[in-house]
Amino acid sequence: MMARRTGRRPGRQDTRATIVKAARTAFADRGFDATTIRQVAAAADVDPALVHHYFGTKNDLFLAVLDLPVDPAALLEEAVAGDPAQVGTRLVRAFVTAWDSPVGTAGAALLRSAVGNTTVARLFRDLVYGRIAARLVRRLGLPPQEAPLRTALVASQIAGLATTRYLLAMEPLASAPPEVVVAAVGPTVQRYLFGDLPAVTGEQV
Amino acid sequence: MMARRTGRRPGRQDTRATIVKAARTAFADRGFDATTIRQVAAAADVDPALVHHYFGTKNDLFLAVLDLPVDPAALLEEAVAGDPAQVGTRLVRAFVTAWDSPVGTAGAALLRSAVGNTTVARLFRDLVYGRIAARLVRRLGLPPQEAPLRTALVASQIAGLATTRYLLAMEPLASAPPEVVVAAVGPTVQRYLFGDLPAVTGEQV
C-alpha cells in the first residue's frame, strides 16, 4: 500500500512537504493536543507509519511545521534542573544563548510570522503552552491554578527580549553581553515563576 | 509661491500624502533628531510653512508618519508625575489603558510593521528613544549613563506585553483585567527604572 502511494508521490521531498502542509493545517485548526498523526496522515493521503518514519513523534512533526531546528523545550531541560532559586537566571541564559546562535534566525522568523498571521500565532501559542509551559509546570512544580498566568508573564518578558534585542535591534540591549541581559532580566523571570504575585494567586489586588 | 505650488498639487490630501512620504524617508534615513522640517519640505517640493500648517511640529509630523492617533509621550505625562516609588505601576497602567482603547489598534499595526520591516524598525526606535525615553530620563532624573539600558529594559517588558497580550493573544494574559497586569508587571518596570542593577551601573556582574 505504501509502495503504491510512493508510486503516486515519487519524490521524498514532495511527500515530506505534503505531510508538513497537512500537519500545519491540522495543528492550526485543532491545536497540538487534539491533533493525531493518524489525522495528519489521512489528510496527506499517506500511511501513518510514513509520517513517523519521516518525522518521528508528533512533537517532532510540530517542530518541523514551525521550521525550528531544535526543540525549545530541550533547551530548557538544563535550565529547569538544579537550584530553583536560580531558575530565572538559567532560563534567560538558555534563551539568550540560543538566540545568539543560528537558532535565533529560526526563532526570529517564527516570531515575525506569529505576530502577523493568526494561524502561526495559534501554532506559536501551542508551542509555548503545549510544549514549553507544560514541561515547566511539571518540572518546577508550579501550582496548576497559577501556572498559566505565571507562564504567560514569563513569555511576555522573553518575547519582549526577543522583540527588542533581536527583531528591533534596540541599543544598548541589542549589543549587551549575554551576562548583562541575564543579570537584568533573570530576576524578572524568577519573580514571575515563584514570586508573591497577588494578581496570580487570586488575592485582592 | 505657495499658490503656484498649490496649482500643481490641487488636492490637499495629495499634498499631505506627499509630505508624509517625504518625511518617512527623511526620518528613516537620518533619524528624528537630524531631520528638519525644511529638509522634508524641500523633498516634498513645498514651502516649510505648509508643513507646519498641515502637521504642526516636527514631533506631530513624526506621529503622522507612524500613523499614531495620540502621542505616546503625552500618555506618559501623568505616569511620570507623582510618587517615584509607584512610577512603574503607573506606566504599565497607562500603557494597558491605551492598548485596551482604539489606540491599541494603531499600536499593534505599528509594532507588527516594525518587527517585519527595518525602515519601520528604525522609526520605532526613534519613537521609543527620541520621543519617549528622552522625556522619561528628563522627568525621572535617571543618570544619563544608565538611562539607555534602563529604557531598553523597560521597552523589552512593555513590547513583550504588547506582543503576548495583544498580538499573540496569549491567555490568560490576553483577557486578564488591567489591574492584574499592572500588579504583576508594574514592579518589573519599577526595578528596571530605579532598581539596583549591577549590569546597568557597570559593576562587575
Coordinates of C-alpha atoms in Angstrom, one line a residue:
Chain A
M1 CA 0.0 0.0 0.0
M2 CA 2.9 2.3 0.8
A3 CA 4.6 1.3 -2.3
R4 CA 1.5 2.2 -4.4
R5 CA 1.3 5.6 -2.6
T6 CA 5.0 6.1 -3.2
G7 CA 4.3 5.4 -6.8
R8 CA 1.9 8.3 -6.9
R9 CA 4.2 10.6 -5.0
P10 CA 7.6 9.9 -6.4
G11 CA 9.6 12.5 -4.6
R12 CA 10.5 12.1 -0.9
Q13 CA 10.7 15.9 -0.7
D14 CA 7.2 16.2 -2.2
T15 CA 5.8 13.7 0.3
R16 CA 7.5 15.5 3.2
A17 CA 6.1 18.8 2.1
T18 CA 2.7 17.3 1.7
I19 CA 2.8 16.0 5.2
V20 CA 4.1 19.2 6.7
K21 CA 1.3 21.1 4.9
A22 CA -1.4 18.8 6.2
A23 CA 0.1 19.0 9.7
R24 CA 0.2 22.8 9.7
T25 CA -3.5 22.9 8.8
A26 CA -4.3 20.2 11.4
F27 CA -2.3 21.8 14.2
A28 CA -3.8 25.3 13.4
D29 CA -7.3 24.0 13.2
R30 CA -7.4 21.7 16.2
G31 CA -4.4 22.6 18.3
F32 CA -1.5 20.4 19.2
D33 CA -3.2 18.2 21.8
A34 CA -6.2 17.3 19.6
T35 CA -4.2 16.6 16.5
T36 CA -3.2 13.0 15.8
I37 CA -0.6 11.5 13.5
R38 CA -3.4 9.4 12.1
Q39 CA -5.4 12.5 11.1
V40 CA -2.4 14.2 9.5
A41 CA -1.6 11.0 7.6
A42 CA -5.2 10.8 6.3
A43 CA -5.2 14.4 5.2
A44 CA -1.9 13.9 3.4
D45 CA -3.1 10.6 2.0
V46 CA -0.2 8.6 3.3
D47 CA 0.2 5.8 5.8
P48 CA 0.7 6.9 9.5
A49 CA 3.9 4.8 9.6
L50 CA 5.4 7.1 6.9
V51 CA 4.7 10.2 9.0
H52 CA 6.5 8.5 11.9
H53 CA 9.3 7.4 9.6
Y54 CA 9.9 10.9 8.2
F55 CA 9.3 13.0 11.3
G56 CA 9.4 10.8 14.5
T57 CA 6.9 11.8 17.1
K58 CA 4.0 14.3 17.0
N59 CA 6.3 16.8 18.8
D60 CA 9.0 16.4 16.1
L61 CA 6.3 16.9 13.4
F62 CA 5.2 20.1 15.2
L63 CA 8.8 21.4 15.2
A64 CA 9.1 20.7 11.5
V65 CA 5.9 22.6 10.9
L66 CA 7.3 25.6 12.8
D67 CA 10.7 25.1 10.9
L68 CA 12.5 25.1 14.2
P69 CA 16.0 23.4 14.1
V70 CA 15.9 22.5 17.8
D71 CA 13.2 21.7 20.3
P72 CA 12.9 24.8 22.6
A73 CA 11.7 22.5 25.4
A74 CA 15.0 20.6 25.1
L75 CA 16.9 23.9 25.6
L76 CA 15.1 24.3 28.9
E77 CA 15.9 20.9 30.3
E78 CA 19.2 22.1 31.9
A79 CA 17.7 25.4 33.0
V80 CA 14.9 23.9 35.0
A81 CA 17.2 21.4 36.6
G82 CA 19.2 22.5 39.7
D83 CA 18.6 25.2 42.3
P84 CA 15.1 26.6 41.9
A85 CA 16.3 29.9 43.3
Q86 CA 18.3 30.5 40.1
V87 CA 16.0 29.1 37.5
G88 CA 15.0 32.5 36.2
T89 CA 18.7 33.3 35.6
R90 CA 19.3 30.0 33.9
L91 CA 16.2 30.3 31.7
V92 CA 17.2 33.7 30.4
R93 CA 20.8 32.5 29.9
A94 CA 19.5 29.5 27.9
F95 CA 17.3 31.8 25.8
V96 CA 20.0 34.3 25.1
T97 CA 22.5 31.6 24.2
A98 CA 20.0 30.0 21.8
W99 CA 19.1 33.4 20.2
D100 CA 22.7 34.4 19.8
S101 CA 23.3 31.2 17.8
P102 CA 21.9 30.3 14.4
V103 CA 18.8 29.0 16.2
G104 CA 17.9 32.7 16.7
T105 CA 17.4 33.1 13.0
A106 CA 14.7 30.5 13.0
G107 CA 13.2 31.9 16.2
A108 CA 13.1 35.4 14.7
A109 CA 11.4 34.2 11.6
L110 CA 8.8 32.3 13.7
L111 CA 8.1 35.3 15.9
R112 CA 7.8 37.6 12.9
S113 CA 5.3 35.3 11.3
A114 CA 3.3 34.8 14.5
V115 CA 2.7 38.5 15.1
G116 CA 1.4 39.0 11.6
N117 CA -0.5 35.8 11.0
T118 CA -3.3 34.4 13.2
T119 CA -2.6 30.8 12.1
V120 CA 1.0 31.0 13.0
A121 CA 0.0 32.8 16.2
R122 CA -2.1 29.8 17.1
L123 CA 0.8 27.4 16.4
F124 CA 3.1 29.7 18.4
R125 CA 0.7 29.6 21.4
D126 CA 0.6 25.9 21.2
L127 CA 4.4 25.8 21.2
V128 CA 4.6 27.9 24.3
Y129 CA 1.8 26.3 26.2
G130 CA 1.7 22.8 25.0
R131 CA 5.4 22.2 24.5
I132 CA 7.2 24.6 26.8
A133 CA 4.8 25.6 29.6
A134 CA 3.6 22.0 30.2
R135 CA 7.2 20.9 30.8
L136 CA 8.0 23.9 33.0
V137 CA 4.9 23.3 35.2
R138 CA 5.8 19.6 35.6
R139 CA 9.4 20.2 36.3
L140 CA 9.1 23.2 38.6
G141 CA 6.1 22.0 40.4
L142 CA 4.1 25.3 39.9
P143 CA 0.6 25.1 41.3
P144 CA -1.7 24.2 38.3
Q145 CA -4.1 27.1 39.1
E146 CA -1.2 29.7 39.0
A147 CA 0.8 28.1 36.2
P148 CA -1.0 29.6 33.2
L149 CA -0.6 33.3 34.2
R150 CA 2.9 32.8 35.5
T151 CA 3.8 31.1 32.2
A152 CA 2.3 33.9 30.2
L153 CA 4.1 36.5 32.2
V154 CA 7.4 34.8 31.6
A155 CA 6.5 34.6 27.9
S156 CA 5.8 38.3 27.9
Q157 CA 9.3 39.1 29.2
I158 CA 11.0 36.6 26.9
A159 CA 9.1 37.6 23.8
G160 CA 9.8 41.2 24.7
L161 CA 13.5 40.5 24.9
A162 CA 13.3 38.7 21.5
T163 CA 11.5 41.7 20.0
T164 CA 13.7 44.5 21.4
R165 CA 17.1 42.8 21.4
Y166 CA 16.7 40.8 18.1
L167 CA 13.9 42.0 15.9
L168 CA 14.0 45.7 16.6
A169 CA 17.8 45.8 17.5
M170 CA 17.2 48.4 20.2
E171 CA 20.5 49.5 21.7
P172 CA 22.2 49.1 24.1
L173 CA 20.2 45.9 24.7
A174 CA 20.9 44.6 21.2
S175 CA 24.7 44.6 21.8
A176 CA 24.7 43.9 25.5
P177 CA 26.8 40.9 26.6
P178 CA 24.7 37.9 27.5
E179 CA 25.6 38.1 31.1
V180 CA 24.3 41.7 31.3
V181 CA 21.0 40.6 29.9
V182 CA 20.9 37.6 32.2
A183 CA 21.6 39.7 35.3
A184 CA 19.0 42.3 34.5
V185 CA 16.2 40.0 33.2
G186 CA 16.8 36.8 35.2
P187 CA 15.2 38.2 38.4
T188 CA 12.1 39.2 36.5
V189 CA 11.6 35.7 35.2
Q190 CA 12.3 34.3 38.7
R191 CA 9.6 36.6 40.2
Y192 CA 7.0 35.7 37.6
L193 CA 7.7 32.0 38.3
F194 CA 7.9 31.9 42.0
G195 CA 7.3 35.4 43.4
D196 CA 4.5 36.5 45.6
L197 CA 2.1 37.8 43.0
P198 CA -1.3 38.6 44.5
A199 CA -2.7 39.0 40.9
V200 CA -1.7 35.4 40.2
T201 CA -2.6 33.8 43.5
G202 CA -6.1 35.3 43.3
E203 CA -5.8 37.6 46.3
Q204 CA -7.4 41.0 46.1
V205 CA -5.2 43.4 44.1
Chain B
M1 CA 4.9 80.7 -4.4
M2 CA 2.7 78.5 -2.4
A3 CA -0.3 79.4 -4.6
R4 CA 1.7 78.2 -7.7
R5 CA 2.6 75.0 -5.9
T6 CA -1.0 74.5 -4.8
G7 CA -1.8 74.9 -8.5
R8 CA 0.5 72.0 -9.4
R9 CA -0.8 69.9 -6.5
P10 CA -4.5 70.6 -6.4
G11 CA -5.6 68.1 -3.7
R12 CA -4.9 68.9 0.0
Q13 CA -4.8 65.1 0.6
D14 CA -2.3 64.7 -2.2
T15 CA -0.1 67.3 -0.7
R16 CA -0.4 65.8 2.8
A17 CA 0.4 62.4 1.4
T18 CA 3.5 63.7 -0.4
I19 CA 4.7 65.4 2.7
V20 CA 4.2 62.3 4.8
K21 CA 6.1 60.2 2.3
A22 CA 9.0 62.6 2.2
A23 CA 9.0 62.7 6.0
R24 CA 9.0 58.9 6.3
T25 CA 12.1 58.7 4.1
A26 CA 13.8 61.5 5.9
F27 CA 13.2 60.2 9.4
A28 CA 14.2 56.7 8.3
D29 CA 17.4 57.9 6.6
R30 CA 18.6 60.4 9.1
G31 CA 16.7 59.7 12.3
F32 CA 14.4 62.0 14.1
D33 CA 17.0 64.4 15.6
A34 CA 18.8 65.1 12.4
T35 CA 15.7 65.6 10.3
T36 CA 14.4 69.1 9.8
I37 CA 11.0 70.4 8.6
R38 CA 13.0 72.4 6.0
Q39 CA 14.5 69.2 4.6
V40 CA 11.1 67.4 4.4
A41 CA 9.6 70.4 2.7
A42 CA 12.4 70.5 0.2
A43 CA 12.0 66.8 -0.5
A44 CA 8.2 67.3 -0.9
D45 CA 8.7 70.4 -3.0
V46 CA 6.5 72.6 -0.8
D47 CA 7.1 75.6 1.5
P48 CA 8.2 74.7 5.1
A49 CA 5.3 76.9 6.3
L50 CA 2.9 74.5 4.6
V51 CA 4.4 71.5 6.5
H52 CA 3.9 73.4 9.8
H53 CA 0.4 74.4 8.7
Y54 CA -0.7 70.8 8.0
F55 CA 1.2 69.0 10.7
G56 CA 2.3 71.4 13.4
T57 CA 5.7 70.5 15.0
K58 CA 8.3 68.0 13.8
N59 CA 7.0 65.7 16.6
D60 CA 3.5 65.9 15.2
L61 CA 4.8 65.1 11.7
F62 CA 6.6 62.1 13.1
L63 CA 3.4 60.8 14.7
A64 CA 1.6 61.3 11.4
V65 CA 4.3 59.2 9.7
L66 CA 3.8 56.5 12.2
D67 CA 0.0 56.8 11.9
L68 CA -0.4 57.2 15.7
P69 CA -3.6 58.9 16.8
V70 CA -2.0 60.1 20.0
D71 CA 1.4 61.0 21.2
P72 CA 2.7 58.1 23.4
A73 CA 4.8 60.6 25.3
A74 CA 1.7 62.5 26.2
L75 CA 0.2 59.4 27.7
L76 CA 3.3 59.2 30.0
E77 CA 3.0 62.7 31.4
E78 CA 0.7 61.6 34.1
A79 CA 2.5 58.4 34.8
V80 CA 5.9 60.1 35.4
A81 CA 4.4 62.7 37.6
G82 CA 3.8 61.9 41.3
D83 CA 5.5 59.4 43.7
P84 CA 8.6 57.9 42.0
A85 CA 8.1 54.7 44.0
Q86 CA 4.9 54.0 42.0
V87 CA 6.0 55.1 38.6
G88 CA 6.4 51.5 37.3
T89 CA 2.8 50.8 38.2
R90 CA 1.5 54.0 36.7
L91 CA 3.5 53.4 33.4
V92 CA 2.1 49.9 33.0
R93 CA -1.4 51.2 33.8
A94 CA -1.1 54.0 31.2
F95 CA 0.1 51.5 28.7
V96 CA -2.6 48.9 29.3
T97 CA -5.3 51.6 29.3
A98 CA -4.1 52.9 26.0
W99 CA -3.8 49.5 24.4
D100 CA -7.2 48.4 25.6
S101 CA -8.6 51.5 23.8
P102 CA -8.8 52.1 20.0
V103 CA -5.2 53.5 20.3
G104 CA -4.1 49.9 20.7
T105 CA -5.1 49.1 17.1
A106 CA -2.7 51.7 15.8
G107 CA 0.0 50.5 18.2
A108 CA -0.5 46.9 17.1
A109 CA -0.2 47.9 13.4
L110 CA 2.9 49.8 14.2
L111 CA 4.6 47.0 16.2
R112 CA 3.7 44.4 13.5
S113 CA 5.2 46.6 10.8
A114 CA 8.3 47.3 12.9
V115 CA 9.2 43.7 13.5
G116 CA 8.9 42.9 9.8
N117 CA 10.5 46.0 8.2
T118 CA 13.8 47.5 9.0
T119 CA 12.7 51.0 7.9
V120 CA 9.8 51.0 10.3
A121 CA 12.0 49.4 13.0
R122 CA 14.3 52.4 12.7
L123 CA 11.3 54.8 13.1
F124 CA 10.1 52.8 16.0
R125 CA 13.4 53.0 17.8
D126 CA 13.4 56.7 17.2
L127 CA 9.9 56.9 18.7
V128 CA 11.0 55.0 21.8
Y129 CA 14.3 56.7 22.3
G130 CA 13.8 60.1 20.8
R131 CA 10.3 60.7 21.9
I132 CA 9.6 58.6 24.9
A133 CA 12.9 57.8 26.6
A134 CA 14.2 61.4 26.3
R135 CA 11.2 62.5 28.3
L136 CA 11.4 59.8 30.8
V137 CA 15.0 60.5 31.5
R138 CA 14.4 64.2 31.9
R139 CA 11.3 63.8 34.1
L140 CA 12.6 60.9 36.3
G141 CA 16.1 62.2 36.6
L142 CA 17.8 58.9 35.6
P143 CA 21.6 59.1 35.4
P144 CA 22.4 59.7 31.8
Q145 CA 24.9 56.8 31.7
E146 CA 22.3 54.4 33.0
A147 CA 19.3 55.7 31.1
P148 CA 19.8 53.9 27.7
L149 CA 19.9 50.3 29.1
R150 CA 17.2 51.0 31.7
T151 CA 15.0 52.4 29.0
A152 CA 15.7 49.4 26.7
L153 CA 14.8 47.0 29.6
V154 CA 11.5 48.8 30.2
A155 CA 10.9 48.7 26.4
S156 CA 11.6 44.9 26.4
Q157 CA 8.9 44.3 29.1
I158 CA 6.4 46.7 27.5
A159 CA 6.9 45.4 24.0
G160 CA 6.6 41.8 25.3
L161 CA 3.3 42.7 27.0
A162 CA 2.1 44.2 23.7
T163 CA 3.3 41.1 21.8
T164 CA 1.8 38.4 24.1
R165 CA -1.4 40.2 25.4
Y166 CA -2.4 41.8 22.1
L167 CA -0.6 40.5 19.0
L168 CA -0.4 36.8 20.0
A169 CA -3.5 36.9 22.4
M170 CA -1.8 34.5 24.9
E171 CA -4.2 33.6 27.6
P172 CA -4.8 34.2 30.4
L173 CA -2.8 37.3 29.9
A174 CA -4.8 38.4 27.0
S175 CA -8.1 38.5 29.0
A176 CA -6.6 39.5 32.4
P177 CA -8.2 42.6 34.0
P178 CA -5.9 45.6 33.6
E179 CA -5.2 45.7 37.4
V180 CA -3.9 42.1 37.3
V181 CA -1.4 43.1 34.6
V182 CA -0.5 46.3 36.4
A183 CA 0.1 44.4 39.7
A184 CA 2.2 41.7 38.1
V185 CA 4.3 43.8 35.6
G186 CA 4.5 47.2 37.4
P187 CA 7.2 46.1 39.8
T188 CA 9.3 44.8 36.8
V189 CA 9.2 48.3 35.2
Q190 CA 10.0 49.9 38.6
R191 CA 13.0 47.7 39.0
Y192 CA 14.3 48.4 35.5
L193 CA 14.0 52.2 36.1
F194 CA 15.3 52.5 39.6
G195 CA 16.4 49.1 40.9
D196 CA 19.9 48.1 41.8
L197 CA 21.1 46.6 38.6
P198 CA 24.8 45.8 38.6
A199 CA 24.6 45.2 34.9
V200 CA 23.4 48.7 34.4
T201 CA 25.5 50.6 36.8
G202 CA 28.6 49.0 35.4
E203 CA 29.6 46.9 38.4
Q204 CA 31.1 43.5 37.9
V205 CA 28.3 41.0 37.2

